[in-house]
């Protein structure tokens, strides 16, 4: 795409739906990320004990335990079978993300997401080359590596460097030099690899992706006949390989984005000026009634 | 190229990609393993919360959630910060000289732990073993200098059991006593209140990890006097009792007047 033909992403959507309409899922997502962080922070800041702990393990309103299932898994292969509280917490989290889509953790909860999103925004503004692009399944290999390392060293290996935990725990309990890890991720995504951390490497995202293989909540492209090939959805999507099968499917192909890599961030819904995409559930593969406009285009 | 050829391009690419990925992951795994092993070295002044599993097990059990820290009413516990504190990043610890463990009866930190990294089988805080207090510097300890500081003894939550004052002669003045603070390691919980309260600029009594503070007794040694006390007589029957060469009358040790009575007398055994 040359600079001549490339129009800024989202311009048509803003023109068609207004700025708010073209950013509503992004705003919702930022609010969600802030809210999940604030739930943990109002305790140390104001003494309102809503959620104690960190994303690794927490206790809500002194009763509900939640535990990160990937950390629980690492601890288990490292040789420590956790107590019931942690197991129940992990099971609740497993069940929730299996239902709504594992990678919703990445886009709606994870505190590193705003960091890598910011890196990508700057990367875009600076017109940087995409740089090193390891295969998408590298993160699965890394996830396996983390589990093997946990088993061999008898430690919860990823927690030694996990930038998510470093940032979240740092904000709640004190950062120390953990800023360095967060800045490293930012610089990696900015200069070394476009969408590199969340899109290719993070083993936590890989785990949650596996978890959401058959999740219920999905983005669909029921109105794909109206697509005017502006490519804005591909430009904003952090995992844009998931769009193609749904958007470019032939008649009879499902309009649902079924790839587990999809983070359900909803940005594609925002930036589409002709409202191709929508949130729905995985059994809803209905297509919209074709508009005359779309019929003309098909002909 | 026909697919029956010894090395089709697709197969070649698959094998190359797999080998690259495996190689990269091996390097990443080694790096990670190195960092985890580095993180396993717990500094001597960092004490784990009560009930903490042995350090190796602890690092497989602690998810670094901070719930123990949150529930500690005295803000004793902290989570280690990267590059600032010694212990593995994000794991709970305390430094006795800063804020010691107050030994809460309900042990809220242990109750808060969701994984069992802090062992729930610890129900009596007096059984905790966070470390062992050691009077590391007798030369500067005020009590050893013959003064009556006694602070470590007075503040000890297990006073007269974990720390006692042993009276001995003060050779320097010749007619005073030394009240030596003495730790009974099997009763000391390692709470660190003694170290925290020591009046010296640098504490003369410090809580050390048990691995540093204590020896282990050799299994093959038998404490004959304990066995005798238990049996109420000599351990072996029919043993010939030779005269004890003790100082005092009736012995050939003329250097020391007085003398000690033997601890027990064998029936029929003469002088």
Coordinates of C-alpha atoms in Angstrom, one line a residue:
Chain A
X1 CA 0.0 0.0 0.0
X2 CA 1.7 3.2 -1.1
X3 CA 1.4 6.5 0.8
X4 CA -0.6 7.8 -2.2
X5 CA -3.4 5.3 -1.9
X6 CA -3.3 4.8 1.8
X7 CA -5.9 6.9 3.6
X8 CA -5.8 7.1 7.4
X9 CA -7.4 4.2 9.1
X10 CA -10.9 4.8 10.4
X11 CA -11.7 8.1 8.5
X12 CA -14.7 6.6 6.7
X13 CA -16.0 5.0 9.9
X14 CA -15.8 8.3 11.8
X15 CA -17.5 10.1 8.9
X16 CA -20.3 7.5 8.8
X17 CA -20.8 6.8 12.5
X18 CA -19.2 9.8 14.3
X19 CA -16.1 9.6 16.4
X20 CA -17.8 8.0 19.3
X21 CA -19.5 5.4 17.2
X22 CA -16.2 4.5 15.6
X23 CA -14.4 4.1 18.9
X24 CA -17.1 2.6 21.2
X25 CA -15.5 -0.8 21.6
X26 CA -12.0 0.8 22.1
X27 CA -13.4 3.0 24.8
X28 CA -15.2 0.2 26.4
X29 CA -12.0 -1.9 26.4
X30 CA -10.0 0.9 27.9
X31 CA -12.6 1.4 30.6
X32 CA -12.6 -2.4 31.2
X33 CA -8.8 -2.4 31.5
X34 CA -8.9 0.6 33.9
X35 CA -11.7 -0.9 35.9
X36 CA -9.9 -4.2 36.4
X37 CA -6.8 -2.4 37.5
X38 CA -8.7 0.0 39.8
X39 CA -10.4 -2.9 41.5
X40 CA -7.0 -4.0 42.7
X41 CA -5.7 -0.5 43.4
X42 CA -8.5 1.1 45.5
X43 CA -7.4 -1.3 48.3
X44 CA -3.9 0.0 48.6
X45 CA -4.9 3.6 47.6
X46 CA -8.0 4.2 49.6
X47 CA -8.4 1.2 51.9
X48 CA -11.5 -0.1 50.1
X49 CA -10.8 -3.8 50.0
X50 CA -12.7 -4.8 46.9
X51 CA -10.2 -7.2 45.3
X52 CA -7.0 -8.2 47.3
X53 CA -4.0 -9.6 45.6
X54 CA -2.9 -9.5 42.0
X55 CA -3.9 -11.1 38.7
X56 CA -1.9 -14.1 39.7
X57 CA -4.2 -14.8 42.6
X58 CA -6.9 -12.7 44.2
X59 CA -9.7 -12.6 46.7
X60 CA -12.8 -10.6 45.8
X61 CA -14.9 -9.1 48.6
X62 CA -13.2 -11.5 51.1
X63 CA -14.9 -14.5 49.6
X64 CA -14.4 -15.2 45.9
X65 CA -11.0 -16.7 45.1
X66 CA -9.6 -16.3 41.6
X67 CA -6.3 -17.8 40.4
X68 CA -4.4 -17.6 37.2
X69 CA -4.7 -21.1 35.7
X70 CA -1.5 -20.8 33.7
X71 CA 0.5 -20.1 36.9
X72 CA -1.4 -22.9 38.7
X73 CA -0.4 -25.2 35.9
X74 CA 3.2 -24.2 36.1
X75 CA 3.2 -24.8 39.8
X76 CA 1.6 -28.2 39.4
X77 CA 4.2 -29.4 36.8
X78 CA 6.9 -27.9 39.1
X79 CA 5.7 -30.4 41.8
X80 CA 3.4 -28.5 44.0
X81 CA -0.3 -29.5 43.9
X82 CA -2.1 -26.3 45.2
X83 CA -4.6 -26.2 48.0
X84 CA -8.3 -26.1 47.3
X85 CA -8.6 -22.3 47.3
X86 CA -6.2 -21.9 44.5
X87 CA -7.8 -24.8 42.5
X88 CA -11.3 -23.4 42.8
X89 CA -10.0 -20.0 41.8
X90 CA -8.3 -21.5 38.8
X91 CA -11.4 -23.5 37.8
X92 CA -13.6 -20.4 37.9
X93 CA -11.2 -18.5 35.7
X94 CA -10.9 -21.4 33.3
X95 CA -14.6 -21.8 33.0
X96 CA -15.2 -18.0 32.5
X97 CA -12.6 -17.7 29.7
X98 CA -13.5 -20.9 28.1
X99 CA -17.0 -19.4 27.7
X100 CA -16.3 -15.8 26.7
X101 CA -13.0 -16.4 24.8
X102 CA -9.6 -16.9 26.4
X103 CA -8.0 -14.0 24.7
X104 CA -10.5 -11.6 26.0
X105 CA -8.1 -11.7 28.9
X106 CA -5.5 -10.2 26.6
X107 CA -7.6 -7.3 25.2
X108 CA -9.9 -6.5 28.1
X109 CA -8.0 -7.3 31.3
X110 CA -4.2 -7.6 30.7
X111 CA -2.3 -4.4 31.8
X112 CA 0.4 -5.0 29.2
X113 CA -2.2 -4.6 26.4
X114 CA -2.2 -0.7 26.7
X115 CA 1.6 -0.8 26.6
X116 CA 1.8 -2.8 23.4
X117 CA -1.1 -0.9 21.9
X118 CA 0.7 2.3 22.6
X119 CA 3.8 0.9 21.1
X120 CA 1.9 -0.1 18.0
X121 CA 0.3 3.4 17.8
X122 CA 3.7 5.0 17.8
X123 CA 5.1 2.3 15.5
X124 CA 2.3 3.3 13.0
X125 CA 2.9 7.0 13.4
X126 CA 6.6 6.6 12.8
X127 CA 5.9 4.4 9.7
X128 CA 8.3 1.7 11.0
X129 CA 8.9 -1.4 9.1
X130 CA 7.3 -4.4 10.6
X131 CA 10.6 -6.0 11.5
X132 CA 11.1 -9.5 12.9
X133 CA 7.9 -11.5 12.4
X134 CA 8.2 -14.9 14.1
X135 CA 5.5 -17.3 13.3
X136 CA 2.2 -16.9 15.2
X137 CA 2.6 -20.3 16.8
X138 CA 6.0 -19.3 18.3
X139 CA 4.0 -18.5 21.5
X140 CA 2.8 -22.0 21.7
X141 CA 6.3 -23.3 21.6
X142 CA 7.3 -20.8 24.2
X143 CA 4.4 -21.9 26.4
X144 CA 5.6 -25.5 26.1
X145 CA 9.2 -24.3 26.9
X146 CA 7.9 -22.5 30.0
X147 CA 6.1 -25.6 31.2
X148 CA 9.2 -27.8 30.6
X149 CA 11.4 -25.3 32.4
X150 CA 9.0 -25.2 35.3
X151 CA 9.1 -29.0 35.5
X152 CA 12.9 -29.2 35.3
X153 CA 13.7 -26.4 37.7
X154 CA 10.8 -27.0 40.1
X155 CA 9.8 -23.3 40.0
X156 CA 7.0 -21.3 38.5
X157 CA 9.4 -20.3 35.7
X158 CA 7.4 -17.7 33.8
X159 CA 6.7 -15.7 36.9
X160 CA 10.4 -14.8 37.1
X161 CA 10.1 -12.5 34.1
X162 CA 6.4 -12.3 33.2
X163 CA 5.9 -8.7 32.2
X164 CA 2.1 -8.9 32.9
X165 CA 2.7 -9.9 36.5
X166 CA 5.6 -7.5 36.9
X167 CA 3.5 -4.6 35.8
X168 CA 0.3 -5.5 37.7
X169 CA 2.1 -6.5 40.9
X170 CA 4.3 -3.5 40.6
X171 CA 1.3 -1.1 40.4
X172 CA -0.4 -2.8 43.4
X173 CA 2.7 -3.5 45.6
X174 CA 5.6 -1.5 44.3
X175 CA 7.5 -1.5 41.0
X176 CA 11.2 -1.7 41.8
X177 CA 13.0 -2.2 38.6
X178 CA 10.0 -3.8 36.9
X179 CA 9.5 -0.7 34.8
X180 CA 12.5 -1.9 32.9
X181 CA 10.7 -5.1 31.9
X182 CA 7.6 -3.1 30.8
X183 CA 9.8 -0.6 28.8
X184 CA 11.6 -3.5 27.2
X185 CA 8.3 -4.9 25.9
X186 CA 7.3 -1.5 24.7
X187 CA 10.6 -1.0 22.8
X188 CA 10.5 -4.5 21.5
X189 CA 7.1 -3.9 19.9
X190 CA 8.1 -0.4 18.7
X191 CA 11.4 -1.2 17.1
X192 CA 12.0 -4.9 16.8
X193 CA 8.8 -6.5 15.9
X194 CA 5.4 -5.1 15.0
X195 CA 2.7 -6.6 17.4
X196 CA 5.6 -8.8 18.4
X197 CA 5.0 -9.5 22.1
X198 CA 1.2 -10.1 22.4
X199 CA 0.9 -11.3 18.8
X200 CA 3.7 -13.7 18.6
X201 CA 5.6 -14.4 21.8
X202 CA 3.6 -14.1 25.0
X203 CA 3.0 -17.6 26.4
X204 CA 0.2 -16.4 28.7
X205 CA -1.7 -15.3 25.6
X206 CA -1.0 -18.7 24.0
X207 CA -2.4 -20.4 27.0
X208 CA -5.5 -18.3 27.0
X209 CA -5.9 -18.8 23.3
X210 CA -5.9 -22.6 23.8
X211 CA -8.4 -22.1 26.6
X212 CA -10.8 -20.2 24.3
X213 CA -10.7 -22.7 21.4
X214 CA -14.5 -23.4 21.6
X215 CA -15.6 -20.2 23.3
X216 CA -19.1 -18.9 22.9
X217 CA -18.7 -15.2 22.3
X218 CA -17.5 -14.4 18.8
X219 CA -17.1 -11.6 16.3
X220 CA -19.0 -12.4 13.1
X221 CA -19.1 -10.7 9.7
X222 CA -22.7 -11.3 8.7
X223 CA -22.7 -8.2 6.5
X224 CA -19.6 -9.1 4.6
X225 CA -21.4 -8.6 1.3
X226 CA -21.3 -4.9 2.1
X227 CA -17.5 -4.9 2.5
X228 CA -15.9 -2.2 0.3
X229 CA -12.3 -3.5 0.7
X230 CA -11.0 -0.5 2.6
X231 CA -8.8 -2.8 4.6
X232 CA -9.2 -0.8 7.8
X233 CA -10.2 -3.9 9.8
X234 CA -7.0 -5.6 8.8
X235 CA -5.0 -2.5 9.8
X236 CA -6.4 -2.3 13.3
X237 CA -6.7 -6.0 14.1
X238 CA -3.8 -7.3 16.3
X239 CA -4.3 -10.8 14.9
X240 CA -5.5 -9.9 11.4
X241 CA -5.1 -13.4 10.0
X242 CA -8.3 -14.3 11.8
X243 CA -10.4 -12.0 9.7
X244 CA -9.8 -13.5 6.3
X245 CA -11.7 -16.7 6.5
X246 CA -14.8 -14.9 7.9
X247 CA -14.7 -11.8 5.7
X248 CA -13.5 -13.3 2.5
X249 CA -15.5 -16.6 2.8
X250 CA -17.4 -17.9 -0.2
X251 CA -21.1 -18.5 -0.1
X252 CA -21.8 -21.1 2.5
X253 CA -18.6 -20.4 4.5
X254 CA -19.4 -19.2 8.0
X255 CA -19.1 -15.5 8.7
X256 CA -18.0 -16.2 12.2
X257 CA -14.4 -15.5 13.3
X258 CA -13.7 -18.9 14.8
X259 CA -9.9 -18.7 15.1
X260 CA -8.9 -18.8 18.8
X261 CA -6.3 -16.1 18.2
X262 CA -9.1 -13.5 18.0
X263 CA -9.0 -11.4 21.1
X264 CA -12.6 -10.2 20.8
X265 CA -11.3 -6.6 21.1
X266 CA -14.0 -5.3 18.7
X267 CA -11.8 -2.8 16.9
X268 CA -12.9 -4.3 13.6
X269 CA -16.5 -3.5 14.5
X270 CA -15.5 0.1 15.3
X271 CA -13.5 0.9 12.2
X272 CA -15.9 -0.6 9.6
X273 CA -17.9 2.2 8.0
X274 CA -20.5 -0.2 6.6
X275 CA -21.0 -2.3 9.7
X276 CA -19.8 -5.7 8.4
X277 CA -18.9 -7.0 11.9
X278 CA -20.9 -7.6 15.0
X279 CA -20.5 -9.5 18.3
X280 CA -22.6 -12.7 18.5
X281 CA -22.3 -16.3 19.7
X282 CA -20.6 -19.1 17.9
X283 CA -23.9 -20.8 16.8
X284 CA -25.2 -17.7 15.1
X285 CA -23.8 -18.0 11.6
X286 CA -26.7 -16.1 9.9
X287 CA -25.9 -13.7 7.2
X288 CA -27.5 -10.3 6.9
X289 CA -30.1 -9.8 4.2
X290 CA -28.2 -8.7 1.2
X291 CA -28.7 -5.0 0.5
X292 CA -29.3 -3.9 -3.1
X293 CA -25.9 -2.2 -3.0
X294 CA -24.2 -5.4 -2.0
X295 CA -26.1 -7.3 -4.7
X296 CA -24.9 -4.9 -7.3
X297 CA -21.4 -5.3 -6.1
X298 CA -21.7 -9.1 -6.2
X299 CA -23.0 -9.0 -9.8
Chain B
X1 CA 9.3 -31.8 -7.9
X2 CA 7.3 -35.1 -7.3
X3 CA 6.2 -35.6 -3.8
X4 CA 7.9 -39.0 -3.7
X5 CA 11.4 -37.4 -3.9
X6 CA 13.5 -38.0 -0.9
X7 CA 13.1 -34.4 0.3
X8 CA 10.1 -32.5 -0.9
X9 CA 10.2 -28.7 -0.4
X10 CA 7.2 -28.8 2.0
X11 CA 8.8 -31.5 4.1
X12 CA 12.1 -29.7 4.1
X13 CA 10.5 -26.5 5.2
X14 CA 8.6 -28.2 7.9
X15 CA 11.7 -29.8 9.3
X16 CA 13.7 -26.6 9.0
X17 CA 11.0 -24.6 10.7
X18 CA 10.6 -27.1 13.5
X19 CA 14.3 -27.3 14.1
X20 CA 14.6 -23.5 14.2
X21 CA 11.7 -23.3 16.6
X22 CA 13.1 -26.0 18.8
X23 CA 16.5 -24.4 18.8
X24 CA 15.2 -21.0 19.7
X25 CA 13.0 -22.5 22.5
X26 CA 16.0 -24.4 23.9
X27 CA 18.0 -21.2 24.1
X28 CA 15.0 -19.4 25.7
X29 CA 14.4 -22.2 28.1
X30 CA 18.0 -22.3 29.2
X31 CA 18.0 -18.5 29.8
X32 CA 14.8 -18.9 31.8
X33 CA 16.2 -21.8 33.8
X34 CA 19.3 -19.7 34.5
X35 CA 17.2 -16.8 35.8
X36 CA 15.1 -19.1 38.0
X37 CA 18.2 -20.7 39.5
X38 CA 19.6 -17.2 40.2
X39 CA 16.3 -16.2 41.9
X40 CA 16.6 -19.2 44.2
X41 CA 19.3 -17.7 46.3
X42 CA 17.5 -16.2 49.3
X43 CA 19.6 -13.6 51.1
X44 CA 20.3 -14.4 54.8
X45 CA 18.6 -11.3 56.1
X46 CA 15.3 -12.0 54.2
X47 CA 13.0 -14.1 56.2
X48 CA 10.0 -15.9 54.8
X49 CA 6.5 -15.7 56.5
X50 CA 5.6 -18.2 59.1
X51 CA 4.7 -21.6 57.7
X52 CA 6.6 -21.1 54.5
X53 CA 7.7 -24.3 52.8
X54 CA 11.4 -25.0 52.4
X55 CA 12.7 -22.5 49.8
X56 CA 12.9 -25.0 46.9
X57 CA 9.3 -26.1 47.5
X58 CA 8.2 -22.6 48.2
X59 CA 9.2 -21.4 44.8
X60 CA 7.1 -24.1 43.1
X61 CA 4.1 -23.2 45.3
X62 CA 4.1 -19.4 45.8
X63 CA 2.2 -17.7 42.9
X64 CA 3.3 -14.2 44.2
X65 CA -0.2 -12.9 44.6
X66 CA 0.5 -10.8 47.7
X67 CA -2.5 -11.9 49.7
X68 CA -0.3 -12.7 52.7
X69 CA 1.2 -9.2 52.5
X70 CA -2.3 -7.7 52.3
X71 CA -3.5 -9.6 55.3
X72 CA -0.5 -8.9 57.5
X73 CA -1.8 -6.4 60.1
X74 CA 1.6 -5.0 61.0
X75 CA 2.9 -4.4 57.4
X76 CA 5.7 -6.8 58.2
X77 CA 5.6 -8.7 55.0
X78 CA 6.6 -7.2 51.7
X79 CA 6.8 -8.5 48.1
X80 CA 10.3 -8.5 46.8
X81 CA 10.7 -5.9 44.1
X82 CA 12.9 -6.5 41.1
X83 CA 16.4 -5.3 41.6
X84 CA 15.6 -3.7 45.0
X85 CA 15.2 -6.7 47.3
X86 CA 17.1 -10.0 47.3
X87 CA 14.5 -12.7 47.2
X88 CA 12.8 -13.9 44.0
X89 CA 10.8 -11.1 42.5
X90 CA 7.3 -10.9 43.9
X91 CA 7.7 -13.4 46.7
X92 CA 6.9 -12.4 50.3
X93 CA 9.6 -11.8 52.9
X94 CA 10.4 -9.6 55.8
X95 CA 13.5 -8.0 57.3
X96 CA 13.5 -8.4 61.1
X97 CA 15.5 -5.3 61.8
X98 CA 12.9 -3.2 59.9
X99 CA 9.6 -4.7 60.9
X100 CA 9.6 -8.0 62.8
X101 CA 6.8 -10.6 62.8
X102 CA 4.4 -9.9 65.7
X103 CA 3.3 -13.6 65.8
X104 CA -0.4 -13.1 65.5
X105 CA -2.3 -15.9 67.1
X106 CA -4.6 -16.5 64.2
X107 CA -1.7 -16.3 61.7
X108 CA -3.6 -14.3 59.0
X109 CA -0.8 -14.6 56.4
X110 CA -1.0 -18.4 56.5
X111 CA -4.8 -18.3 56.3
X112 CA -4.6 -16.0 53.3
X113 CA -2.3 -18.2 51.2
X114 CA -4.4 -19.8 48.5
X115 CA -1.9 -22.4 47.3
X116 CA -0.3 -23.8 50.5
X117 CA 3.1 -22.1 50.0
X118 CA 2.5 -21.1 53.6
X119 CA 1.6 -24.4 55.2
X120 CA -1.8 -24.5 56.9
X121 CA -0.6 -27.3 59.2
X122 CA 1.0 -24.5 61.2
X123 CA -1.8 -23.7 63.7
X124 CA 0.2 -22.6 66.7
X125 CA 2.4 -19.6 65.9
X126 CA 4.8 -20.7 68.7
X127 CA 5.7 -23.6 66.4
X128 CA 6.8 -21.3 63.6
X129 CA 10.3 -21.6 62.3
X130 CA 11.0 -18.5 60.3
X131 CA 14.7 -18.7 61.4
X132 CA 16.7 -18.8 64.5
X133 CA 18.0 -16.0 66.6
X134 CA 21.7 -16.1 67.2
X135 CA 23.6 -13.8 69.5
X136 CA 26.2 -13.1 66.8
X137 CA 28.4 -10.6 68.6
X138 CA 29.2 -11.3 72.2
X139 CA 31.9 -8.6 72.2
X140 CA 29.5 -5.8 71.7
X141 CA 26.4 -7.3 73.4
X142 CA 25.8 -5.1 76.5
X143 CA 24.8 -8.0 78.6
X144 CA 28.0 -9.8 77.8
X145 CA 29.8 -6.7 78.8
X146 CA 28.3 -7.1 82.2
X147 CA 25.5 -4.6 81.9
X148 CA 21.8 -5.3 82.4
X149 CA 20.3 -4.4 79.0
X150 CA 18.2 -7.5 78.8
X151 CA 16.1 -6.0 76.0
X152 CA 16.1 -9.0 73.7
X153 CA 15.1 -11.2 76.6
X154 CA 12.3 -8.9 77.7
X155 CA 10.7 -8.4 74.3
X156 CA 10.9 -12.1 73.3
X157 CA 7.3 -13.3 72.8
X158 CA 8.5 -16.7 74.1
X159 CA 10.4 -15.2 77.0
X160 CA 12.2 -17.6 79.3
X161 CA 11.8 -20.4 76.8
X162 CA 13.3 -19.1 73.5
X163 CA 15.6 -16.7 75.3
X164 CA 16.9 -17.2 78.8
X165 CA 19.5 -15.2 80.8
X166 CA 22.2 -17.6 81.9
X167 CA 24.1 -16.2 84.9
X168 CA 27.8 -16.6 84.9
X169 CA 30.8 -15.0 86.6
X170 CA 32.1 -11.8 85.3
X171 CA 35.8 -12.3 85.1
X172 CA 36.5 -8.7 84.1
X173 CA 35.3 -7.2 87.4
X174 CA 35.9 -10.3 89.4
X175 CA 32.8 -9.9 91.5
X176 CA 29.9 -9.2 89.2
X177 CA 27.7 -11.4 87.1
X178 CA 27.1 -11.7 83.4
X179 CA 23.5 -12.4 82.4
X180 CA 24.1 -14.0 79.1
X181 CA 21.1 -13.9 76.7
X182 CA 20.9 -17.5 75.5
X183 CA 18.7 -18.8 72.7
X184 CA 17.0 -22.2 72.8
X185 CA 16.8 -22.9 69.1
X186 CA 14.0 -25.4 69.4
X187 CA 11.7 -22.8 71.0
X188 CA 12.8 -19.8 68.9
X189 CA 10.3 -19.0 66.2
X190 CA 12.5 -16.6 64.3
X191 CA 10.1 -13.7 64.6
X192 CA 12.9 -11.2 64.9
X193 CA 11.6 -9.0 67.6
X194 CA 14.9 -9.4 69.5
X195 CA 16.9 -8.3 66.5
X196 CA 14.5 -5.4 65.9
X197 CA 14.7 -4.3 69.5
X198 CA 18.5 -4.6 70.1
X199 CA 19.6 -1.2 71.3
X200 CA 22.9 -1.3 69.5
X201 CA 23.3 0.6 66.1
X202 CA 23.8 -2.8 64.5
X203 CA 22.0 -5.6 66.3
X204 CA 24.2 -8.0 68.3
X205 CA 21.4 -10.7 68.1
X206 CA 20.2 -11.5 64.6
X207 CA 17.7 -14.0 63.2
X208 CA 19.4 -16.2 60.6
X209 CA 17.9 -18.8 58.3
X210 CA 18.1 -22.1 60.0
X211 CA 20.5 -23.5 57.5
X212 CA 23.0 -20.9 58.6
X213 CA 22.2 -20.7 62.3
X214 CA 22.2 -24.4 63.2
X215 CA 24.5 -27.4 63.0
X216 CA 23.0 -30.9 62.7
X217 CA 24.0 -33.5 65.3
X218 CA 25.8 -36.5 64.0
X219 CA 23.5 -39.5 64.0
X220 CA 26.3 -41.9 65.3
X221 CA 27.0 -39.9 68.4
X222 CA 25.2 -41.2 71.5
X223 CA 24.7 -38.9 74.5
X224 CA 25.6 -41.4 77.2
X225 CA 24.6 -39.1 80.0
X226 CA 21.1 -38.8 78.6
X227 CA 20.8 -42.6 78.1
X228 CA 22.1 -43.1 81.7
X229 CA 19.6 -40.7 83.1
X230 CA 16.8 -42.4 81.2
X231 CA 17.8 -45.9 82.5
X232 CA 18.8 -44.7 85.9
X233 CA 22.1 -46.5 85.8
X234 CA 24.9 -47.5 83.5
X235 CA 24.0 -48.3 80.0
X236 CA 25.9 -51.5 80.0
X237 CA 25.5 -54.1 82.8
X238 CA 28.5 -55.5 84.6
X239 CA 30.8 -52.7 83.6
X240 CA 33.9 -52.2 85.7
X241 CA 33.9 -48.8 87.3
X242 CA 37.4 -47.3 87.5
X243 CA 38.2 -44.5 89.9
X244 CA 37.2 -41.1 88.5
X245 CA 40.1 -38.8 88.5
X246 CA 38.3 -35.8 89.9
X247 CA 39.9 -33.0 91.7
X248 CA 39.5 -33.2 95.5
X249 CA 40.3 -35.3 98.5
X250 CA 41.0 -38.9 97.7
X251 CA 42.4 -38.2 94.3
X252 CA 45.9 -37.5 93.1
X253 CA 44.8 -34.2 91.7
X254 CA 46.3 -31.9 94.3
X255 CA 46.0 -28.7 92.2
X256 CA 42.3 -28.1 93.0
X257 CA 40.9 -28.1 96.5
X258 CA 37.4 -29.4 97.2
X259 CA 36.1 -31.7 94.6
X260 CA 32.9 -33.1 93.1
X261 CA 30.9 -36.0 94.1
X262 CA 30.4 -38.5 91.2
X263 CA 27.0 -38.2 89.5
X264 CA 26.1 -41.7 90.7
X265 CA 27.7 -44.5 92.5
X266 CA 27.8 -48.1 91.2
X267 CA 26.5 -50.6 93.8
X268 CA 29.5 -52.2 95.4
X269 CA 32.0 -50.2 93.6
X270 CA 34.8 -48.9 95.8
X271 CA 36.8 -45.7 95.7

